[in-house]
Short mmCIF file of C-alpha atoms in Angstrom, two decimals:
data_model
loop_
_atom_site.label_atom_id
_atom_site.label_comp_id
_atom_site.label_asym_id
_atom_site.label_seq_id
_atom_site.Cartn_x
_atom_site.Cartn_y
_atom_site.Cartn_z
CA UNK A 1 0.00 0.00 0.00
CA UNK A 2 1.25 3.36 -0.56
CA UNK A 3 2.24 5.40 2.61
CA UNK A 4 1.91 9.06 1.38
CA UNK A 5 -2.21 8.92 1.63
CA UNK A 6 -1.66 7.45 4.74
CA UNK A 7 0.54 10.21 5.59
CA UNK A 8 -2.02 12.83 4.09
CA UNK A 9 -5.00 11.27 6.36
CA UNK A 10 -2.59 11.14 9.47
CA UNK A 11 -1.29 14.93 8.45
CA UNK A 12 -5.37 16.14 8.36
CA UNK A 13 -6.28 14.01 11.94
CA UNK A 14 -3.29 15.95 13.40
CA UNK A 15 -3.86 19.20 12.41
CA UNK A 16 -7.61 19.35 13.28
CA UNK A 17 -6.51 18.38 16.78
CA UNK A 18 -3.84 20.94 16.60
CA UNK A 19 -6.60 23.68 15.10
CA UNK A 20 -9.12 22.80 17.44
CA UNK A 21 -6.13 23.66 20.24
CA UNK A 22 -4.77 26.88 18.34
CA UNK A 23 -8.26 28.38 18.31
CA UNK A 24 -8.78 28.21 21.98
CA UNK A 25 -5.29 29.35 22.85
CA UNK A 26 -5.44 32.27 19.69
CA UNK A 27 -8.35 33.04 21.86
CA UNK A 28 -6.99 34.06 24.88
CA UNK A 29 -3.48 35.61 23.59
CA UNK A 30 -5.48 38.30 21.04
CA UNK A 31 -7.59 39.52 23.89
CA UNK A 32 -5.61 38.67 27.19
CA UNK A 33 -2.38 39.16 25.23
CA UNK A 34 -0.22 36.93 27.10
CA UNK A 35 0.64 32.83 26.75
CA UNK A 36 -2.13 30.94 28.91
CA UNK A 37 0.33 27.99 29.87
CA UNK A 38 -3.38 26.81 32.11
CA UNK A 39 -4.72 26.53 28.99
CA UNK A 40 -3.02 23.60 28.19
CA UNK A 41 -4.37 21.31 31.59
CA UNK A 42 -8.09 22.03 29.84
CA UNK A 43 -7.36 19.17 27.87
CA UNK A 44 -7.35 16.82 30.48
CA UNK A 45 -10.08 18.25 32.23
CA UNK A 46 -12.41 17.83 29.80
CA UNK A 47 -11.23 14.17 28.75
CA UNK A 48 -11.54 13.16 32.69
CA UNK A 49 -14.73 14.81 33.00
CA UNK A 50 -15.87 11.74 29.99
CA UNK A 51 -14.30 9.46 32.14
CA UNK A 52 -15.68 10.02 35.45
CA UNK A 53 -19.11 10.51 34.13
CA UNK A 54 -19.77 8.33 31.46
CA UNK A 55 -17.25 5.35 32.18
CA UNK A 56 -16.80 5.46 36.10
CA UNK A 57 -20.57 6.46 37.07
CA UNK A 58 -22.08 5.31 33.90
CA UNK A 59 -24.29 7.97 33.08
CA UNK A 60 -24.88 8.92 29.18
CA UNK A 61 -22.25 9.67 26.88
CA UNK A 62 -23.90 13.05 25.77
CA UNK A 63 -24.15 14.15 29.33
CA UNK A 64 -20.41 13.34 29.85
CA UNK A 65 -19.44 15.23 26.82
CA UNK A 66 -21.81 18.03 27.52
CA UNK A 67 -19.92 18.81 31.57
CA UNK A 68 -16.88 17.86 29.89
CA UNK A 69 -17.25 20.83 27.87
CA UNK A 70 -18.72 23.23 30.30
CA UNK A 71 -16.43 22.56 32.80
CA UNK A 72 -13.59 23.01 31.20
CA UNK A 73 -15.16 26.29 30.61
CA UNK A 74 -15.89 27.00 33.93
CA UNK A 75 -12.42 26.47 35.06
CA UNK A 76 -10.82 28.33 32.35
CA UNK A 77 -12.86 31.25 33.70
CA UNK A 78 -12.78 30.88 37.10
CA UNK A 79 -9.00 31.24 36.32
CA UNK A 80 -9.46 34.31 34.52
CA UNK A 81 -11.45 35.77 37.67
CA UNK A 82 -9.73 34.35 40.57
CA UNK A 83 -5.83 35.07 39.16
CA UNK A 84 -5.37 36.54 36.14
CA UNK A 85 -7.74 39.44 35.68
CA UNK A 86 -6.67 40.64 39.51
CA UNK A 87 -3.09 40.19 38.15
CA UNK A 88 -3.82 42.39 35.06
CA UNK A 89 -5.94 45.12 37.40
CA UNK A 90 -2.36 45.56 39.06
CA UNK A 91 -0.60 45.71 35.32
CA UNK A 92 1.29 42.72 36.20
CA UNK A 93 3.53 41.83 33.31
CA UNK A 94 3.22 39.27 30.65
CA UNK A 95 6.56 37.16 32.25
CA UNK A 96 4.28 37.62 35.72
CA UNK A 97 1.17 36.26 34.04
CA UNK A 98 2.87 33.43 32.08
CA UNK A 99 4.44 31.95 35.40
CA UNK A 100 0.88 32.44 36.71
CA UNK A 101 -0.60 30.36 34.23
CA UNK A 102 2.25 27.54 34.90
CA UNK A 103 1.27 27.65 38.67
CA UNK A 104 -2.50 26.75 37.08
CA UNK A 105 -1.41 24.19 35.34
CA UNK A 106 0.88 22.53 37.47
CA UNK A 107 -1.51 22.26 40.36
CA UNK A 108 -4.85 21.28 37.90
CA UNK A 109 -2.13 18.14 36.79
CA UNK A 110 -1.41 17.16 40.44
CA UNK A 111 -5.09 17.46 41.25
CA UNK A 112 -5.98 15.35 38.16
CA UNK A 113 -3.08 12.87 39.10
CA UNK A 114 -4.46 12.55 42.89
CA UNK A 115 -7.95 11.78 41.99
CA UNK A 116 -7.39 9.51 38.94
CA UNK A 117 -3.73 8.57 39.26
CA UNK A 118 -1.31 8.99 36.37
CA UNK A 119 -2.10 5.50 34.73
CA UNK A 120 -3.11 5.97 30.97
CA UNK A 121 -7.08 6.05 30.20
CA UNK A 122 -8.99 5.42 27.32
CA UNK A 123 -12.39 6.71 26.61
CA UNK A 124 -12.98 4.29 23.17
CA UNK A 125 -15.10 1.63 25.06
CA UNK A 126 -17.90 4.48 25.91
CA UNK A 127 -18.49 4.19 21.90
CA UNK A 128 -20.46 1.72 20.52
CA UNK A 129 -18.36 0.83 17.29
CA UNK A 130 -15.70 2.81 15.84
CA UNK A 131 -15.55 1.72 12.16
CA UNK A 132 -12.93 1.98 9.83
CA UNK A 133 -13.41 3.85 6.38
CA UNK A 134 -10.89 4.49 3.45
CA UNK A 135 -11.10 7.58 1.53
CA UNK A 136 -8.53 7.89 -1.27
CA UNK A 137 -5.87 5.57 -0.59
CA UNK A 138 -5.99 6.72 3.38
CA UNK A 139 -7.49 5.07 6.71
CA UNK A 140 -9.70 7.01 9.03
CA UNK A 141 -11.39 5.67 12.13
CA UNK A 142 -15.11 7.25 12.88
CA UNK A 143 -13.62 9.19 15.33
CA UNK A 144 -10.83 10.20 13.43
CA UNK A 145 -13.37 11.76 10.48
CA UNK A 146 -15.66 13.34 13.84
CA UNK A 147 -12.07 15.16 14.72
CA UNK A 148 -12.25 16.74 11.33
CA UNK A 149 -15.84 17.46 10.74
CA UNK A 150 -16.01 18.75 14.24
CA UNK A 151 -12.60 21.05 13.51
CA UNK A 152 -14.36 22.52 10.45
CA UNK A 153 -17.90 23.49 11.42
CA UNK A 154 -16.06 24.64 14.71
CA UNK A 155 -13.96 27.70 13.28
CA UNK A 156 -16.71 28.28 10.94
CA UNK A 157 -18.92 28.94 13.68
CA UNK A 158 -16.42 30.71 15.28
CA UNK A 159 -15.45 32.95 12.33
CA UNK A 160 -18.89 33.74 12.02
CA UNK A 161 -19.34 34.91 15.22
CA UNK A 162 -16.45 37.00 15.21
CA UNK A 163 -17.90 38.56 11.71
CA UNK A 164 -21.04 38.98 12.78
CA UNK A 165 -21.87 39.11 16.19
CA UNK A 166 -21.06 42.59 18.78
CA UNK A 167 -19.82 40.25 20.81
CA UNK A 168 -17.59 38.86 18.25
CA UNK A 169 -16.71 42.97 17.21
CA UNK A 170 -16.17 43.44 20.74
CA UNK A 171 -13.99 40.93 21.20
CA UNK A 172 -11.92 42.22 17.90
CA UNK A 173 -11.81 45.80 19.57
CA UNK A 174 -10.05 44.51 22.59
CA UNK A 175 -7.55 42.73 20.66
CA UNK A 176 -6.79 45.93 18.61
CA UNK A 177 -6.54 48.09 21.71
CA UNK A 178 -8.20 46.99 25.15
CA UNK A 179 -7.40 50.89 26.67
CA UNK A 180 -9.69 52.46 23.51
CA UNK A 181 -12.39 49.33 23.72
CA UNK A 182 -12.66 50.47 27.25
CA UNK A 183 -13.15 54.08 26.46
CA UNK A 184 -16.28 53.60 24.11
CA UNK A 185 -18.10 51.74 26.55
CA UNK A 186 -16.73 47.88 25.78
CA UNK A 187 -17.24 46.21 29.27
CA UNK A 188 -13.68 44.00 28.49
CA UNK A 189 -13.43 42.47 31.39
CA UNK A 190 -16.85 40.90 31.20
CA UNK A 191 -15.71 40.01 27.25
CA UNK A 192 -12.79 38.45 28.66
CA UNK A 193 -14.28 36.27 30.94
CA UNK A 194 -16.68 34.99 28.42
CA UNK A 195 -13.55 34.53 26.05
CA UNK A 196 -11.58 32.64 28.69
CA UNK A 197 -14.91 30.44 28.71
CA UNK A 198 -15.10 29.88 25.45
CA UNK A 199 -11.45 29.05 24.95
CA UNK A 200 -11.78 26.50 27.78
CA UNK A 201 -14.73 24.80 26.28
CA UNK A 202 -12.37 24.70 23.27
CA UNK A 203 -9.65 23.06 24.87
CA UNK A 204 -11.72 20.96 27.19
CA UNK A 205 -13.43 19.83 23.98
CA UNK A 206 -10.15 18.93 22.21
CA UNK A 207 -8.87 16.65 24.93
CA UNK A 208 -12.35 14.76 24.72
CA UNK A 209 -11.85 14.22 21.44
CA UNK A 210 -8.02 13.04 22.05
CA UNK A 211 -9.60 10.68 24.70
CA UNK A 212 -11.55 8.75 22.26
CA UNK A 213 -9.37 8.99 19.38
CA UNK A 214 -6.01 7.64 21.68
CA UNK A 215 -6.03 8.21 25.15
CA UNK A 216 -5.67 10.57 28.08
CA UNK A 217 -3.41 11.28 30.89
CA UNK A 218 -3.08 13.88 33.60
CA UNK A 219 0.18 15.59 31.85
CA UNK A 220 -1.19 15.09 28.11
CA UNK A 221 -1.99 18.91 28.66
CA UNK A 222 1.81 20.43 27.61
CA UNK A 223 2.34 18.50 25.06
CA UNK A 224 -0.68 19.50 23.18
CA UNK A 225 -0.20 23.41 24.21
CA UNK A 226 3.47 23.08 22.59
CA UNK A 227 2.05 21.87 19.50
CA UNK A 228 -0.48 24.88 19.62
CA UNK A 229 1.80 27.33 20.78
CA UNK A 230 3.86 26.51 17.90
CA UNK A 231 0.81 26.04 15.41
CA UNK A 232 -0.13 29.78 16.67
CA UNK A 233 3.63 31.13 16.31
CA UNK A 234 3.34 29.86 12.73
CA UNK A 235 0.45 30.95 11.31
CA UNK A 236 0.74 34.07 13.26
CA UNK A 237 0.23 34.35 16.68
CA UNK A 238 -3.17 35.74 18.03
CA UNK A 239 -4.71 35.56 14.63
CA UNK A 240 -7.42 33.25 14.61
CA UNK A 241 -7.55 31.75 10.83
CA UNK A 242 -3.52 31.87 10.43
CA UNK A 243 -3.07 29.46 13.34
CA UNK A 244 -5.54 26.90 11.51
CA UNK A 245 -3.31 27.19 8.62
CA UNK A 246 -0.08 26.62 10.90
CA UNK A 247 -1.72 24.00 12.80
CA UNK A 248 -2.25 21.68 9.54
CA UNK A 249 1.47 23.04 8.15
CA UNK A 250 3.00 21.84 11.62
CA UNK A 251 0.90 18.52 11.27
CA UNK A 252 1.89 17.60 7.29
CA UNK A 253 5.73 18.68 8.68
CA UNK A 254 5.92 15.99 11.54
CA UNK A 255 3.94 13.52 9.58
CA UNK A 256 5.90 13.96 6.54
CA UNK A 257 9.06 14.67 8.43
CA UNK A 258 8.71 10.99 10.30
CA UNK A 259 8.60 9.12 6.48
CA UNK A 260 12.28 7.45 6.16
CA UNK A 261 12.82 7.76 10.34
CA UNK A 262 11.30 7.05 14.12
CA UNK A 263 8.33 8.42 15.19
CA UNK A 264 10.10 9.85 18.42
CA UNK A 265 11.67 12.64 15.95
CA UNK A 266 8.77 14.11 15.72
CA UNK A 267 8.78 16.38 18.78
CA UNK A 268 12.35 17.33 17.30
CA UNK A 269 11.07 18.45 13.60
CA UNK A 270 8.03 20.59 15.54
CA UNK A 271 11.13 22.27 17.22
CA UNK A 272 12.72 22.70 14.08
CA UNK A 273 9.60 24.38 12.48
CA UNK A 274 9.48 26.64 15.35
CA UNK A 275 13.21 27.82 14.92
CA UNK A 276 12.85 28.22 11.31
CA UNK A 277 9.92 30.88 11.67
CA UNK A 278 11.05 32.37 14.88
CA UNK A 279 14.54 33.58 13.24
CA UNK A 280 12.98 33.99 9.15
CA UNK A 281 9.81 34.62 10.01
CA UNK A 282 8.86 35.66 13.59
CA UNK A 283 5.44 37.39 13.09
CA UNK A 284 4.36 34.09 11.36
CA UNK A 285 2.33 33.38 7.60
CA UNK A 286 0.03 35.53 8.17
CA UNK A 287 0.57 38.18 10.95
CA UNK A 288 -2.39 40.61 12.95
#
């Protein structure tokens, strides 16, 4: 069989993960303007959410999906409230804030860790059947073509309510200039919080999706913020369509980069991405 559709499917299952990810965090850093390293820990609270309440108690999928979701969201805001908007009242700086953010998700991983140990979970038995299709030359699970879908009608819906919406102009104001947004009457900090609410959902969203797709963990959360930190940095950071488009260049670089050697390179070649536009091109493809 040849391996490059293979390769192409693997590259387009990556990078929705990796958009889904880089929306939520793009999110955040155009309005909040600093790197939500919390963000990251969402993940996991969302795909432990599934597993508590769908696989431990053995209540309905949907409603384990559904608090998943939302309280992922609730934590990303309660976040926002609780540390980082007081931080930001006392114009703490962004190297402040980021070490803020670690602090959230260091602890949100040990609490994780202490409730469900750090043994790997899987959330594929909650589903029914998982079939196998091939499109093209390339293998995709069910869950692996719900990744996609899911990925596509979510930044539609989200461009559209950026476009359309005032929340969605509000939120565009603040990113341009929070001072100015707050001078013609924008109530940003009540924006903000619904944007750090939103973003969670995101993430928390992303990780369920991870869950039944491979597997979840109480760490799993940095490793998928690198890959959107650098998906972000390449399509240009805080701008929420060029990070899809450096979320599925990232994914078609490590896929493709892996061909001819080990799979364990490619944490090395998303490095290698990331040097490559930080020193040619540090404002990314497509820059705010």
């Amino acid at each position: 069989m040849d391996i490059v559709p293979q390769l192409i499917a693997n590259s387009l299952i990556a990078g929705s993960i990796y958009a889904l990810l880089t929306l939520g965090f793009n999110l955040t850093y155009s309005t909040a303007k600093f790197i939500d390293m919390g963000f990251g820990v969402l993940t996991a609270v969302g795909g432990y959410s599934v597993f508590y309440i769908s696989k431990t108690l053995g209540l309905p999928l949907w409603l384990g999906v559904l608090a998943g979701v939302a309280l992922s969201g609730l934590v990303s805001f309660l976040a926002y409230g609780f540390i980082y908007k007081p931080l930001r009242a006392r114009k703490a700086s962004g190297a402040v804030l980021l070490i803020a953010s670690l602090g959230v998700l260091t602890a949100l991983q040990a609490c994780i860790a202490i409730l469900f140990t750090s043994q790997f979970q899987t959330l594929s038995g909650l589903l029914s059947g998982n079939r196998v299709f091939e499109i093209l030359g390339g293998t995709f699970t069910a869950v692996q073509l719900s990744i996609f879908c899911i990925g596509a009608v979510l930044f539609a819906l989200l461009a559209a309510v950026l476009k359309y919406t005032l929340f969605g102009k509000a939120v565009i104001a603040i990113s341009d200039d929070e001072e100015v947004s707050k001078i013609v009457g924008i109530n940003t900090a009540r924006i903000m919080g619904q944007v750090f609410f939103i973003s969670g959902a995101i993430g928390g969203l992303a990780g369920i999706l991870i869950g039944f797709d491979t597997g979840i963990e109480p760490i799993m959360g940095l490793s998928w913020l690198l890959a959107a930190v650098v998906a972000a940095i390449v399509g240009g950071i805080g701008n929420i369509y060029g990070g899809v488009a450096g979320a599925f260049l990232l994914a078609f670089a490590e896929n493709f980069g892996i061909w001819k050697i080990a799979g364990e390179w490619k944490a090395a070649i998303a490095f290698g991405v990331l040097l490559v536009f930080l020193v040619w091109k540090p404002r990314g493809l497509f820059p705010r």
